[in-house]
Coordinates of C-alpha atoms and ligand atoms in Angstrom, one line a residue:
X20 CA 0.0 0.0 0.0
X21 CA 1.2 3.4 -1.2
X22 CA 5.1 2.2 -0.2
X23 CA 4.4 2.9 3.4
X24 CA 5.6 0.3 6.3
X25 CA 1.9 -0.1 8.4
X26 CA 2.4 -3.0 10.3
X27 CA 4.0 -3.0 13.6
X28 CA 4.5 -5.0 16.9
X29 CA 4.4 -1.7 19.0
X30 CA 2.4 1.6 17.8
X31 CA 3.3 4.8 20.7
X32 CA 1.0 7.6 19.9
X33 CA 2.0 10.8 21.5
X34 CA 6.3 12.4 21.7
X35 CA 5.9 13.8 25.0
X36 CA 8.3 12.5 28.1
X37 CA 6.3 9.4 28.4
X38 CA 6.0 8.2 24.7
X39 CA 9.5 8.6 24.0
X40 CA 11.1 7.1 27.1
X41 CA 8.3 4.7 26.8
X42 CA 10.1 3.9 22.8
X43 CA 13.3 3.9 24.3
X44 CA 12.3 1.0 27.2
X45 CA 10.2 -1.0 24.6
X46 CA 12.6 -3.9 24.0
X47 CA 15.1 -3.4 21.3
X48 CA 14.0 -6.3 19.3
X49 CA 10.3 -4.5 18.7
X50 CA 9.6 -3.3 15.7
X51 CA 8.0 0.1 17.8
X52 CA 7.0 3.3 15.9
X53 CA 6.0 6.8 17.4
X54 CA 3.6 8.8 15.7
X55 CA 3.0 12.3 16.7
X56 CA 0.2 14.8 15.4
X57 CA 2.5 17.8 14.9
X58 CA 6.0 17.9 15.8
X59 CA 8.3 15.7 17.8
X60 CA 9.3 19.1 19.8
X61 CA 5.5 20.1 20.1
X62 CA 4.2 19.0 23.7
X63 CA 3.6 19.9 27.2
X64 CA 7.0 17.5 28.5
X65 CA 8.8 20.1 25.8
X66 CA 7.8 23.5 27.5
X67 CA 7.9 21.7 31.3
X68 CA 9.5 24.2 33.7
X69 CA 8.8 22.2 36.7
X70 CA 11.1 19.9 37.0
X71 CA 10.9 16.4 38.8
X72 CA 10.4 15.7 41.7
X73 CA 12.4 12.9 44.1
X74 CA 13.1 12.2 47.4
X75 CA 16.7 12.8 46.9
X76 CA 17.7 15.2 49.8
X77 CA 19.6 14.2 53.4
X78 CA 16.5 15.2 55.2
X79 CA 13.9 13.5 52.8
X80 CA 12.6 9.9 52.0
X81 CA 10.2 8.2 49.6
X82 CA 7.7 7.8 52.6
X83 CA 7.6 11.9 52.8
X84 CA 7.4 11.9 49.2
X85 CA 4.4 9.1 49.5
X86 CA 2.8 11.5 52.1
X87 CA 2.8 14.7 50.5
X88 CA 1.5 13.3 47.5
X89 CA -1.4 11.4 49.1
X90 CA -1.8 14.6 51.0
X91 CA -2.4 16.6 47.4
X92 CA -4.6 14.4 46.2
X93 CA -7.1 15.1 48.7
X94 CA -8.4 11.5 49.3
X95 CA -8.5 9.8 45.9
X96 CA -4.8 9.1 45.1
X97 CA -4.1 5.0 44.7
X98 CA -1.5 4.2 47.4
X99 CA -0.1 1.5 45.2
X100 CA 0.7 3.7 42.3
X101 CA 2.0 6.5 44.6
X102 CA 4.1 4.2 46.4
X103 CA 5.4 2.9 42.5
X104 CA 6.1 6.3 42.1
X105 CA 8.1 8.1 44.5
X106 CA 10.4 4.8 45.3
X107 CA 11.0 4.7 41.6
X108 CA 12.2 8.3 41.7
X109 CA 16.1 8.2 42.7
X110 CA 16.8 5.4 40.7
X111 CA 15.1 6.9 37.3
X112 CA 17.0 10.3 38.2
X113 CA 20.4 8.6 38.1
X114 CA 18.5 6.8 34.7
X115 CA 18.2 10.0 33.0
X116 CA 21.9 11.8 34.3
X117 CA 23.1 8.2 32.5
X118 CA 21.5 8.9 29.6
X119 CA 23.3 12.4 29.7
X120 CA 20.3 14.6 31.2
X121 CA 22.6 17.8 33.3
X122 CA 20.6 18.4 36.3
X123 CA 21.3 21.9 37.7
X124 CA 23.9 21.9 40.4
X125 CA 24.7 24.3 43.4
X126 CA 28.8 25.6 43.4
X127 CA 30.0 22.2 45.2
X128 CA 29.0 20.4 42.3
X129 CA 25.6 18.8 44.6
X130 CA 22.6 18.3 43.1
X131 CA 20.2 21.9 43.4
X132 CA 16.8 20.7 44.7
X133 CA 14.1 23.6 44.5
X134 CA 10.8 23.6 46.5
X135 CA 7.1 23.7 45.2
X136 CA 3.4 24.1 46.7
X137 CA 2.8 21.2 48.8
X138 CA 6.0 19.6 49.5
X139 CA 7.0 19.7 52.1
X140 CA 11.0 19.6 51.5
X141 CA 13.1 21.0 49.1
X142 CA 13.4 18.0 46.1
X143 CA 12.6 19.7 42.6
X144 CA 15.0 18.7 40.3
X145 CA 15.5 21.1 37.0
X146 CA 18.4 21.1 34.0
X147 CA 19.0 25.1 32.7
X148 CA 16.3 26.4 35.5
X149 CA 12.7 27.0 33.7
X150 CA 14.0 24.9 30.7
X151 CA 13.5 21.7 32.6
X152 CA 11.3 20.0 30.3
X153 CA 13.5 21.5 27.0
X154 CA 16.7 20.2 28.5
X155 CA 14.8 16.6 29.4
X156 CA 13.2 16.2 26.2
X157 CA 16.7 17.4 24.0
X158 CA 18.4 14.3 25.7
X159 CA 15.1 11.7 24.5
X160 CA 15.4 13.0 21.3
X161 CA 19.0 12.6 20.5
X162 CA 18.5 9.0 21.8
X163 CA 15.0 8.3 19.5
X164 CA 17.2 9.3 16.7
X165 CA 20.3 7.5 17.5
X166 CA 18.4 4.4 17.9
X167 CA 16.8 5.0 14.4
X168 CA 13.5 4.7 16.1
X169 CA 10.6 5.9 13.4
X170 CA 8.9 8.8 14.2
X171 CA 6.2 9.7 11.6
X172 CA 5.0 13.1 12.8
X173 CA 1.9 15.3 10.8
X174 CA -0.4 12.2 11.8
X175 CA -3.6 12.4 14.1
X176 CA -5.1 8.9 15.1
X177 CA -8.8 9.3 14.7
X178 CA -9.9 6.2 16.1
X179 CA -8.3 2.7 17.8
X180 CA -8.8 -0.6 14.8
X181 CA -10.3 -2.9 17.9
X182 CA -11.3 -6.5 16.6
X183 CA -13.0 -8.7 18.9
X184 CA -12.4 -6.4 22.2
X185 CA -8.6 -6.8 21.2
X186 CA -6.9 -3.0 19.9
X187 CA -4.8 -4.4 16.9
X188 CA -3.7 -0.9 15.4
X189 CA -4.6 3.0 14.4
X190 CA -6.2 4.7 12.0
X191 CA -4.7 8.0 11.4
X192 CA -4.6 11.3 9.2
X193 CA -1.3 11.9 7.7
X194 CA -1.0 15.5 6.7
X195 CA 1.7 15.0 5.0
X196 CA 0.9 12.0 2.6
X197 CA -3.1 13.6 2.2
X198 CA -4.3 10.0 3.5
X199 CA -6.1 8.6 5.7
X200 CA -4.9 4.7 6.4
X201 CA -4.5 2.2 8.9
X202 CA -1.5 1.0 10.9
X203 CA -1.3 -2.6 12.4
X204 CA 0.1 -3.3 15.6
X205 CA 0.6 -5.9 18.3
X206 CA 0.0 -2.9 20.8
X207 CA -0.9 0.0 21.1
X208 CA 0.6 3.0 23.6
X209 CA -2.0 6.2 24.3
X210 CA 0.6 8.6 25.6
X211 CA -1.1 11.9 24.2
X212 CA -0.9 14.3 27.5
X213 CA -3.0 16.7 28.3
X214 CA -6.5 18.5 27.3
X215 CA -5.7 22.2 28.3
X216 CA -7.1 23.5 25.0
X217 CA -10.6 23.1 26.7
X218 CA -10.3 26.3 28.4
X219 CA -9.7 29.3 26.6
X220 CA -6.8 30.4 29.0
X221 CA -4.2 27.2 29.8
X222 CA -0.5 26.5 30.2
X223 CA -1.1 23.9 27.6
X224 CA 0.2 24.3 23.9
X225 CA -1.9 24.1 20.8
X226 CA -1.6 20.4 20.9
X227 CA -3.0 19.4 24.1
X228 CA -6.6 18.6 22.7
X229 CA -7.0 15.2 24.7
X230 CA -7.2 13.1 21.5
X231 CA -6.2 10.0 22.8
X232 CA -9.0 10.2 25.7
X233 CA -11.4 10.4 22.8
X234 CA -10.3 7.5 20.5
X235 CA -9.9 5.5 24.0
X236 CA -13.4 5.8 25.2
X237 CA -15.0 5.8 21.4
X238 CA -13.4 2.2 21.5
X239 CA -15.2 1.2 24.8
X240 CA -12.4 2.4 27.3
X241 CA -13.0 3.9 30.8
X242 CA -12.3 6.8 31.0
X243 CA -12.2 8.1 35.3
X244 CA -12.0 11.8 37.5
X245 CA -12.8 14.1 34.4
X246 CA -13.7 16.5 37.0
X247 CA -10.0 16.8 38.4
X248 CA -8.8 19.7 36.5
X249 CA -6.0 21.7 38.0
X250 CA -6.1 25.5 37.3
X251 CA -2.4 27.2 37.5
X252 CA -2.4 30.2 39.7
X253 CA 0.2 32.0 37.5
X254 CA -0.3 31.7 33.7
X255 CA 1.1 35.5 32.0
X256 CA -2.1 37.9 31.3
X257 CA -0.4 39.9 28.9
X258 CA -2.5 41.2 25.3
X259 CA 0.0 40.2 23.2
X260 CA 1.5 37.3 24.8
X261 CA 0.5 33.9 24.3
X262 CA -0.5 32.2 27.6
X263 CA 2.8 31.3 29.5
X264 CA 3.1 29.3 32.5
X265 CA 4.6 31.7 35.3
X266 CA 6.4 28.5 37.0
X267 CA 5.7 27.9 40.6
X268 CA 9.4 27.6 41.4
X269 CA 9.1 31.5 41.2
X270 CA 6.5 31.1 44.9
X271 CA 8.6 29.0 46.0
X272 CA 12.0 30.8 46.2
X273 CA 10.1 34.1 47.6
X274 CA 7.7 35.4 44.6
X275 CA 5.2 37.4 46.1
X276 CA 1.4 37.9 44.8
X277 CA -0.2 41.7 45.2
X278 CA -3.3 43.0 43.3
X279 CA -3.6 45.7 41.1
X280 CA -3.1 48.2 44.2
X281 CA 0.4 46.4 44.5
X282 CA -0.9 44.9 48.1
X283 CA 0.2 41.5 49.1
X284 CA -3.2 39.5 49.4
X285 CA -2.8 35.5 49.9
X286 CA -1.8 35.4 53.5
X287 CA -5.3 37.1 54.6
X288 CA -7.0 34.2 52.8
X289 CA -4.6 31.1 53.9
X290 CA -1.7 30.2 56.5
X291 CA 0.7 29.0 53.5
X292 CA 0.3 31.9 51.8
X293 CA 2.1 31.7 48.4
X294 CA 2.9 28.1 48.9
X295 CA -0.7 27.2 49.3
X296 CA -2.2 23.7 47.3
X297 CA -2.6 25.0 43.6
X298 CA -6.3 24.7 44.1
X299 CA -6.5 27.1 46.9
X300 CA -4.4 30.3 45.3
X301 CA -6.3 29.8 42.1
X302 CA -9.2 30.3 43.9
X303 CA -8.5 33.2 46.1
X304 CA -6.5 34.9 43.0
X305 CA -9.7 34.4 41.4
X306 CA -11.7 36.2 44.2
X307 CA -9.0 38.7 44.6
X308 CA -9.5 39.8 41.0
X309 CA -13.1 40.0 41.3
X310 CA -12.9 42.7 44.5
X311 CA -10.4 44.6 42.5
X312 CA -12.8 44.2 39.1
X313 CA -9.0 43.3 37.1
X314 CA -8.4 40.3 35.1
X315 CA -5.5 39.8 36.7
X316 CA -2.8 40.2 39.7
X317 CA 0.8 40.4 39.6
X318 CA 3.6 38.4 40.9
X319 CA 7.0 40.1 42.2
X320 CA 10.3 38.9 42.5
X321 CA 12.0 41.8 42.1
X322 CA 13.2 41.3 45.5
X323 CA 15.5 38.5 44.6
X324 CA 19.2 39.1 43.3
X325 CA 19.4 39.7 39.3
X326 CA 21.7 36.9 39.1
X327 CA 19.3 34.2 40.5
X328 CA 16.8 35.5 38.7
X329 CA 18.7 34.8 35.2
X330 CA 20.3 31.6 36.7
X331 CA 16.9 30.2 37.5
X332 CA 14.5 31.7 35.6
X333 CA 16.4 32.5 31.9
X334 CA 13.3 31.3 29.8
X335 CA 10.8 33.4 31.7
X336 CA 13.2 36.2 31.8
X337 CA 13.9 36.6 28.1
X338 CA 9.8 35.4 27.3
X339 CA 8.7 38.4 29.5
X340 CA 11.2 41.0 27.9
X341 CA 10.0 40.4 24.3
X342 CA 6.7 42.3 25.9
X343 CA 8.3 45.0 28.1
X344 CA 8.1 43.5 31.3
X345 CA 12.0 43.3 32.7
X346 CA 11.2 40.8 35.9
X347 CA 14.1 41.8 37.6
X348 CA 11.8 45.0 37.8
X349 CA 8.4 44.8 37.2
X350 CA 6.2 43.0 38.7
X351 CA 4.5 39.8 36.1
X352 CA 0.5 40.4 35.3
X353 CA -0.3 36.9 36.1
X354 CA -3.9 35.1 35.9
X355 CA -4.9 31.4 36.7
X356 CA -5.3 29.0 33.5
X357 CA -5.9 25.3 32.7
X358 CA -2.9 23.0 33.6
X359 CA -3.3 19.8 34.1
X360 CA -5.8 16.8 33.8
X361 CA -5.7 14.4 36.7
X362 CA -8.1 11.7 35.4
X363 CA -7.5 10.4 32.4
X364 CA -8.0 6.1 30.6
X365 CA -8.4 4.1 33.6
X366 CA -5.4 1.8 33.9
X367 CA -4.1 -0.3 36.3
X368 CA -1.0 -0.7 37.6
X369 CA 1.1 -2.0 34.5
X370 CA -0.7 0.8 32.6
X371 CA -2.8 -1.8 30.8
X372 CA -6.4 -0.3 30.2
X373 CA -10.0 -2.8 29.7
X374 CA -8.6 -3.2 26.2
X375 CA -6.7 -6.1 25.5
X376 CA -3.3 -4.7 23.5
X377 CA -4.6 -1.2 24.8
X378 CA -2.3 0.8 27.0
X379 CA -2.3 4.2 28.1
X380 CA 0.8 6.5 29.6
X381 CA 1.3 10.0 31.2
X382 CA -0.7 12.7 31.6
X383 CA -3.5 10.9 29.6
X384 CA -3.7 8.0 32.0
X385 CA -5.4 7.7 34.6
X386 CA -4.0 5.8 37.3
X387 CA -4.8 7.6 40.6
X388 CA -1.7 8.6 41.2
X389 CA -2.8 12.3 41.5
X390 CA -5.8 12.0 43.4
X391 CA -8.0 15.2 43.4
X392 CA -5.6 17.3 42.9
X393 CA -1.9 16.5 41.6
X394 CA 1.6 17.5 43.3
X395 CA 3.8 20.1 41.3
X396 CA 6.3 18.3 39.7
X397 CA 5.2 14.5 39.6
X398 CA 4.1 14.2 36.3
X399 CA 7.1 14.0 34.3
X400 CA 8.4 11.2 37.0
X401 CA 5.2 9.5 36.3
X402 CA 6.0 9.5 32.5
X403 CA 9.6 8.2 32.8
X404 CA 8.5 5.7 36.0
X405 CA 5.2 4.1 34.3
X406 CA 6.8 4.3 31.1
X407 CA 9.8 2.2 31.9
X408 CA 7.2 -0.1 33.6
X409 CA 4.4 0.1 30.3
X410 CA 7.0 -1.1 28.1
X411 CA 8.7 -3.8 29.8
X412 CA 4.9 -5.0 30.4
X413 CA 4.2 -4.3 26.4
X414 CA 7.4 -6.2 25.1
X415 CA 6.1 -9.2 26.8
X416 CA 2.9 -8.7 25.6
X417 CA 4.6 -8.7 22.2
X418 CA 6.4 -11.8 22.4
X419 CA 3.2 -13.9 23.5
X420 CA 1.0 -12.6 21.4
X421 CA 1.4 -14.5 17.7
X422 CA 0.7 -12.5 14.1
X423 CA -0.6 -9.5 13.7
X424 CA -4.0 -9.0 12.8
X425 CA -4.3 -7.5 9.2
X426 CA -8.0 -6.1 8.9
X427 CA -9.3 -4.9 5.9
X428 CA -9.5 -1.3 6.1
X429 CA -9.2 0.8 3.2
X430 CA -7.2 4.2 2.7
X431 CA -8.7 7.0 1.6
X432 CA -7.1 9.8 0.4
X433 CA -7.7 13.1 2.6
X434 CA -6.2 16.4 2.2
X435 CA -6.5 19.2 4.5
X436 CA -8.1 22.4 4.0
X437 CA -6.3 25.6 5.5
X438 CA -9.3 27.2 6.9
X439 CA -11.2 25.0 9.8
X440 CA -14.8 25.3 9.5
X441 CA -15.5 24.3 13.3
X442 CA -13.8 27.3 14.8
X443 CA -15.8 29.5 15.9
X444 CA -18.0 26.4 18.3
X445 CA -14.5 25.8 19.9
X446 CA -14.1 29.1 20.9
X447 CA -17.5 28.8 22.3
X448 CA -17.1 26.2 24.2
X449 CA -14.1 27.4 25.2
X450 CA -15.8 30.6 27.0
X451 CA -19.1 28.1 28.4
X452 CA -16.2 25.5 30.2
X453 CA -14.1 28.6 31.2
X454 CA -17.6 30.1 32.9
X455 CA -19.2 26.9 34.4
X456 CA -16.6 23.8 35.0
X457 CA -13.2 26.0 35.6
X458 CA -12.2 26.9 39.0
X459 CA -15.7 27.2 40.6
X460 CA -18.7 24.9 39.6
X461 CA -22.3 25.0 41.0
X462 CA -25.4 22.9 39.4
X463 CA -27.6 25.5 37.8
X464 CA -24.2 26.7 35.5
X465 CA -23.3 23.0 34.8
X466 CA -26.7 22.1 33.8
X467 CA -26.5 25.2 31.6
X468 CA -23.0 24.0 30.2
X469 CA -24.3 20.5 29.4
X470 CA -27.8 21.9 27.7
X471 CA -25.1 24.3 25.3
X472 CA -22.5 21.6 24.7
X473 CA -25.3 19.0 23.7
X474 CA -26.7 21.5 21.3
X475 CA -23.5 22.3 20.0
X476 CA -22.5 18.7 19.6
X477 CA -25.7 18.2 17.5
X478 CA -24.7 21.2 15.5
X479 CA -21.4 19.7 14.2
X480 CA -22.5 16.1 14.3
X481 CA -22.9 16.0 10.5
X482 CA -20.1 18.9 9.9
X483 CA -17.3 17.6 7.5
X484 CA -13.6 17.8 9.1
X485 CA -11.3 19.8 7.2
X486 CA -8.0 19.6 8.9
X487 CA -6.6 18.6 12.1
X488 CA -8.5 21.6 14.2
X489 CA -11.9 20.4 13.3
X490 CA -11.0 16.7 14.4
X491 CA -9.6 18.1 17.6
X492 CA -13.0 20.7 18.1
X493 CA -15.3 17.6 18.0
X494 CA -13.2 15.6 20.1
X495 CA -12.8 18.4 23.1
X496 CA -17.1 18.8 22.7
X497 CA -16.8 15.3 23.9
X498 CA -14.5 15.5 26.5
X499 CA -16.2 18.9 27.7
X500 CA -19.5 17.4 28.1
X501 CA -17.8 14.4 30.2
X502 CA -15.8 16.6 32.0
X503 CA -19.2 18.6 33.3
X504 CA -21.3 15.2 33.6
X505 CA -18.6 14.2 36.3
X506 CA -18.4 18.0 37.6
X507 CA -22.3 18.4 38.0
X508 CA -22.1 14.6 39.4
X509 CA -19.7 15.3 42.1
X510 CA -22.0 17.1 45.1
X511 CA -18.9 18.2 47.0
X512 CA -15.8 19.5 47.0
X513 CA -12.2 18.5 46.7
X514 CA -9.0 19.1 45.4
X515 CA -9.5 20.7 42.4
X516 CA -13.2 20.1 41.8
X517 CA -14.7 23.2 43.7
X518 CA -18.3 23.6 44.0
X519 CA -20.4 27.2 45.3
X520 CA -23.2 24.8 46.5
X521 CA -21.2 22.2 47.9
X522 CA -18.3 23.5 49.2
X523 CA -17.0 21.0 51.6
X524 CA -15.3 17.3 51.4
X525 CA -17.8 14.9 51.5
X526 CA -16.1 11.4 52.5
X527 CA -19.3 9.3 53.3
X528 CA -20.5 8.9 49.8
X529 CA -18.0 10.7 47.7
X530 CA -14.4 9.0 48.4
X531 CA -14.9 7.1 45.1
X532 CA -14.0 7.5 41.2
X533 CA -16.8 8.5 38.8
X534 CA -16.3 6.3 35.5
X535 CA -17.1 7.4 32.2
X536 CA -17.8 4.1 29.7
X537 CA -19.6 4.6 26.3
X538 CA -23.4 3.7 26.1
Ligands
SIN28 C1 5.3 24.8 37.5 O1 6.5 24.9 37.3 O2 4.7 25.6 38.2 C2 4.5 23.6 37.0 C3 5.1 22.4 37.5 C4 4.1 21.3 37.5 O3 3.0 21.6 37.2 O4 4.5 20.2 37.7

């Protein structure tokens, strides 16, 4: 068929942290292939500037990094999976300084370890400050390429190839051949991050679209805690600036929030102040910005030393300048945004999902690790720790598991048209998720939310795709409308799920997971 190789043992969909070291675990002897929608570069792993976090330090353990993190997630985390977490940390640290990773050191050469919300001692790791995620992801590539693993980027799965309950392969868009065609695998890998893009303001890059939660559950997958979406505090409110995560490394060496008046405002709301949970500052930013009627506050570090400031924070530094504002001296207009999904395809503990040859990875899974509400810093670990663990799992899955299955699936050709045609509903929704499921929830706006998206979802039922936008616009409808189902279903609060009428934990009837399965 049109010259291309489309049969595979392993098929990773997603370049983020935890498809690539995922690739580079899979066993050697597999023929494994990555495809990405846009470029290999082009993810949320790629812009990280958190680093990772591990229980590294003289005064710390895994059992304080186990504590803090069950701690976070406000009641819902999966010991198990925490516990796989935080013990795997040291050892994957010294895994990626091996592969040639250069973690930022203090002047005796010791490894730096910075502090975030919620933990409770210093164990951040970063490489080249804010860059963290840059300097990470450099390293993965370099190796992806020197192992000649295939990477076919430009191509969007649109839905799993599942034959008798068993996922044998992809169907995809490739942009840059105009077709639409099947690839056959063994096994498939969902390792396609994060759904930001549902809110109008997010931390997230153009990508983040939560494609792979969509293909997953259209195939019969579980889907679990849509409703556990964490809001950034500090995301750049700047006209001209694209949304740009204001990294929480900044709070915790001594950034300090003021309104518009230039008053300091968190400690009258919470004991932490600055270095409240995630959840918490969003929220009284949020109320902060209402009293002063501004869309927006501003952080200052214009206290610290120049030098730290370009030592630790170059990307932010230079990012900022290119609109006027000169951190070292101004303080950063700053605004809360959409960062970080904690449910995701409901896995267990070897990432396997209810689909046999099904697997999902990263920020896209969801194996409790995060709870409620997830711990700066932990989700790049849980890429590189349940990837190592996903393909080890896969490779044997490989090995037992005879031919491939060749279905008979036609390709189509499909070019892409320049101008979407679906634009202007996912702006809509956009502005409807933004207003009733972001940082505060109560019924009467959710029911709202669901009525509008339901309509909208009508709307575009029979609307042709045109490129790669449309695809993702239909897909985020149907993540929105799950995302409110859970909201609206979830009569309390916790973590990140924060509800007006119901504003309080609710352990008797809601310590429990809310599934989403098709039909
Ligand atoms: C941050 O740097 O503030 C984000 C880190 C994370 O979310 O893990």
């Amino acid at each position: 068929m049109f010259g291309l190789n489309n049969v595979w043992d392993v098929i990773i969909v997603g370049s983020g942290i935890a498809g690539l070291y995922t690739a580079l675990n899979v066993d050697e002897n597999s023929r494994t292939l990555v495809i990405t929608k846009s470029d290999i570069k082009e993810s949320n792993s790629y812009n990280a500037q958190g680093g990772i976090a591990a229980a590294i330090g003289e005064d710390d353990g895994p059992d304080i990094h186990f504590r803090d993190t069950i701690v976070a997630g406000d009641g819902l985390c999966n010991p198990e999976a925490v516990k796989i977490l935080v013990y795997n940390a040291p050892s994957i640290v010294e895994e990626l300084i091996r592969l040639g990773v250069e973690f930022d050191r203090d002047k005796s050469g010791k490894l730096e370890l910075g502090r975030e919300g919620a933990h409770s001692k210093r164990r951040v790791l970063h490489s080249r400050g804010d860059s963290t995620g840059k300097a990470i992801m450099e390293v993965l590539i370099r190796h992806i390429l020197e192992r000649e693993i295939p990477v076919r980027d430009q191509t969007m799965v649109l839905e799993l190839i599942i034959d008798d309950h068993i996922c044998k392969g992809v169907l995809v868009w490739d942009k840059k051949r105009e077709m639409i065609y099947p690839l056959y695998s063994k096994a498939v890998i969902l390792a396609t991050g994060g759904m930001g893009q549902v809110y109008p303001f997010t931390t997230n890059p153009s990508v983040a679209c939560g494609d792979g939660l969509v293909v997953a559950y259209n195939a019969g997958a579980e889907l679990c805690d849509m409703e556990f979406v964490q809001f950034h505090p500090t995301v750049l409110r700047h006209p001209s600036a694209p949304s740009l995560l204001i990294t929480e490394s900044i709070r915790g060496e001594g950034g300090i929030l003021r309104n518009i008046y230039g008053e300091r405002f968190v400690p009258k709301y919470h004991e932490m102040g600055e270095l409240a949970p995630r959840d918490v500052v969003s929220r009284i930013i949020t109320e902060e910005m209402e009293r002063t009627n501004s869309d927006y506050v501003y952080l200052d570090i214009t206290h610290l030393s120049k030098e730290f400031i370009l030592s630790h924070f170059p990307m932010i530094y230079n990012e900022c300048l290119k609109y006027g504002i000169d951190i070292t001296k101004d303080y950063i207009p700053v605004a809360p945004g959409a960062h970080y999904m904690m449910g995701g395809i409901r896995t267990n503990l070897k990432g396997e999902t209810c689909i046999k040859g099904l697997y999902a990875c990263g920020e896209c899974a969801g194996t409790g690790i995060h709870g409620a509400n997830r711990m700066a810093s932990n989700s790049l670990l849980e890429g590189l720790v349940f990837g190592k663990i996903i393909a080890q799992e896969v490779s044997s899955y490989v090995l037992n598991n005879g031919d491939i299955s060749i279905l008979d699936i036609e390709a189509i050709e499909k070019k892409v048209c320049k101008e979407g045609s679906l634009k202007e509903f996912r702006v809509k929704m956009q502005n409807l998720m933004w207003r009733y499921c972001g940082i505060r929830r109560e019924e009467k706006g959710l029911k709202i939310l669901l009525e509008e998206l339901e309509k909208m979802q009508q709307d575009v039922k029979n609307m042709p795709v045109n490129n790669f936008q449309d695809v993702e616009t239909k897909n985020m409808l149907l993540l929105s409308r799950l995302i409110a189902e859970s909201a609206l279903e979830r009569k309390e609060s916790r973590g990140a799920h924060f509800r007006i009428d119901y504003p309080y934990r609710d352990d008797i009837y809601w310590q429990k997971h809310i599934i989403k399965k098709k039909g």
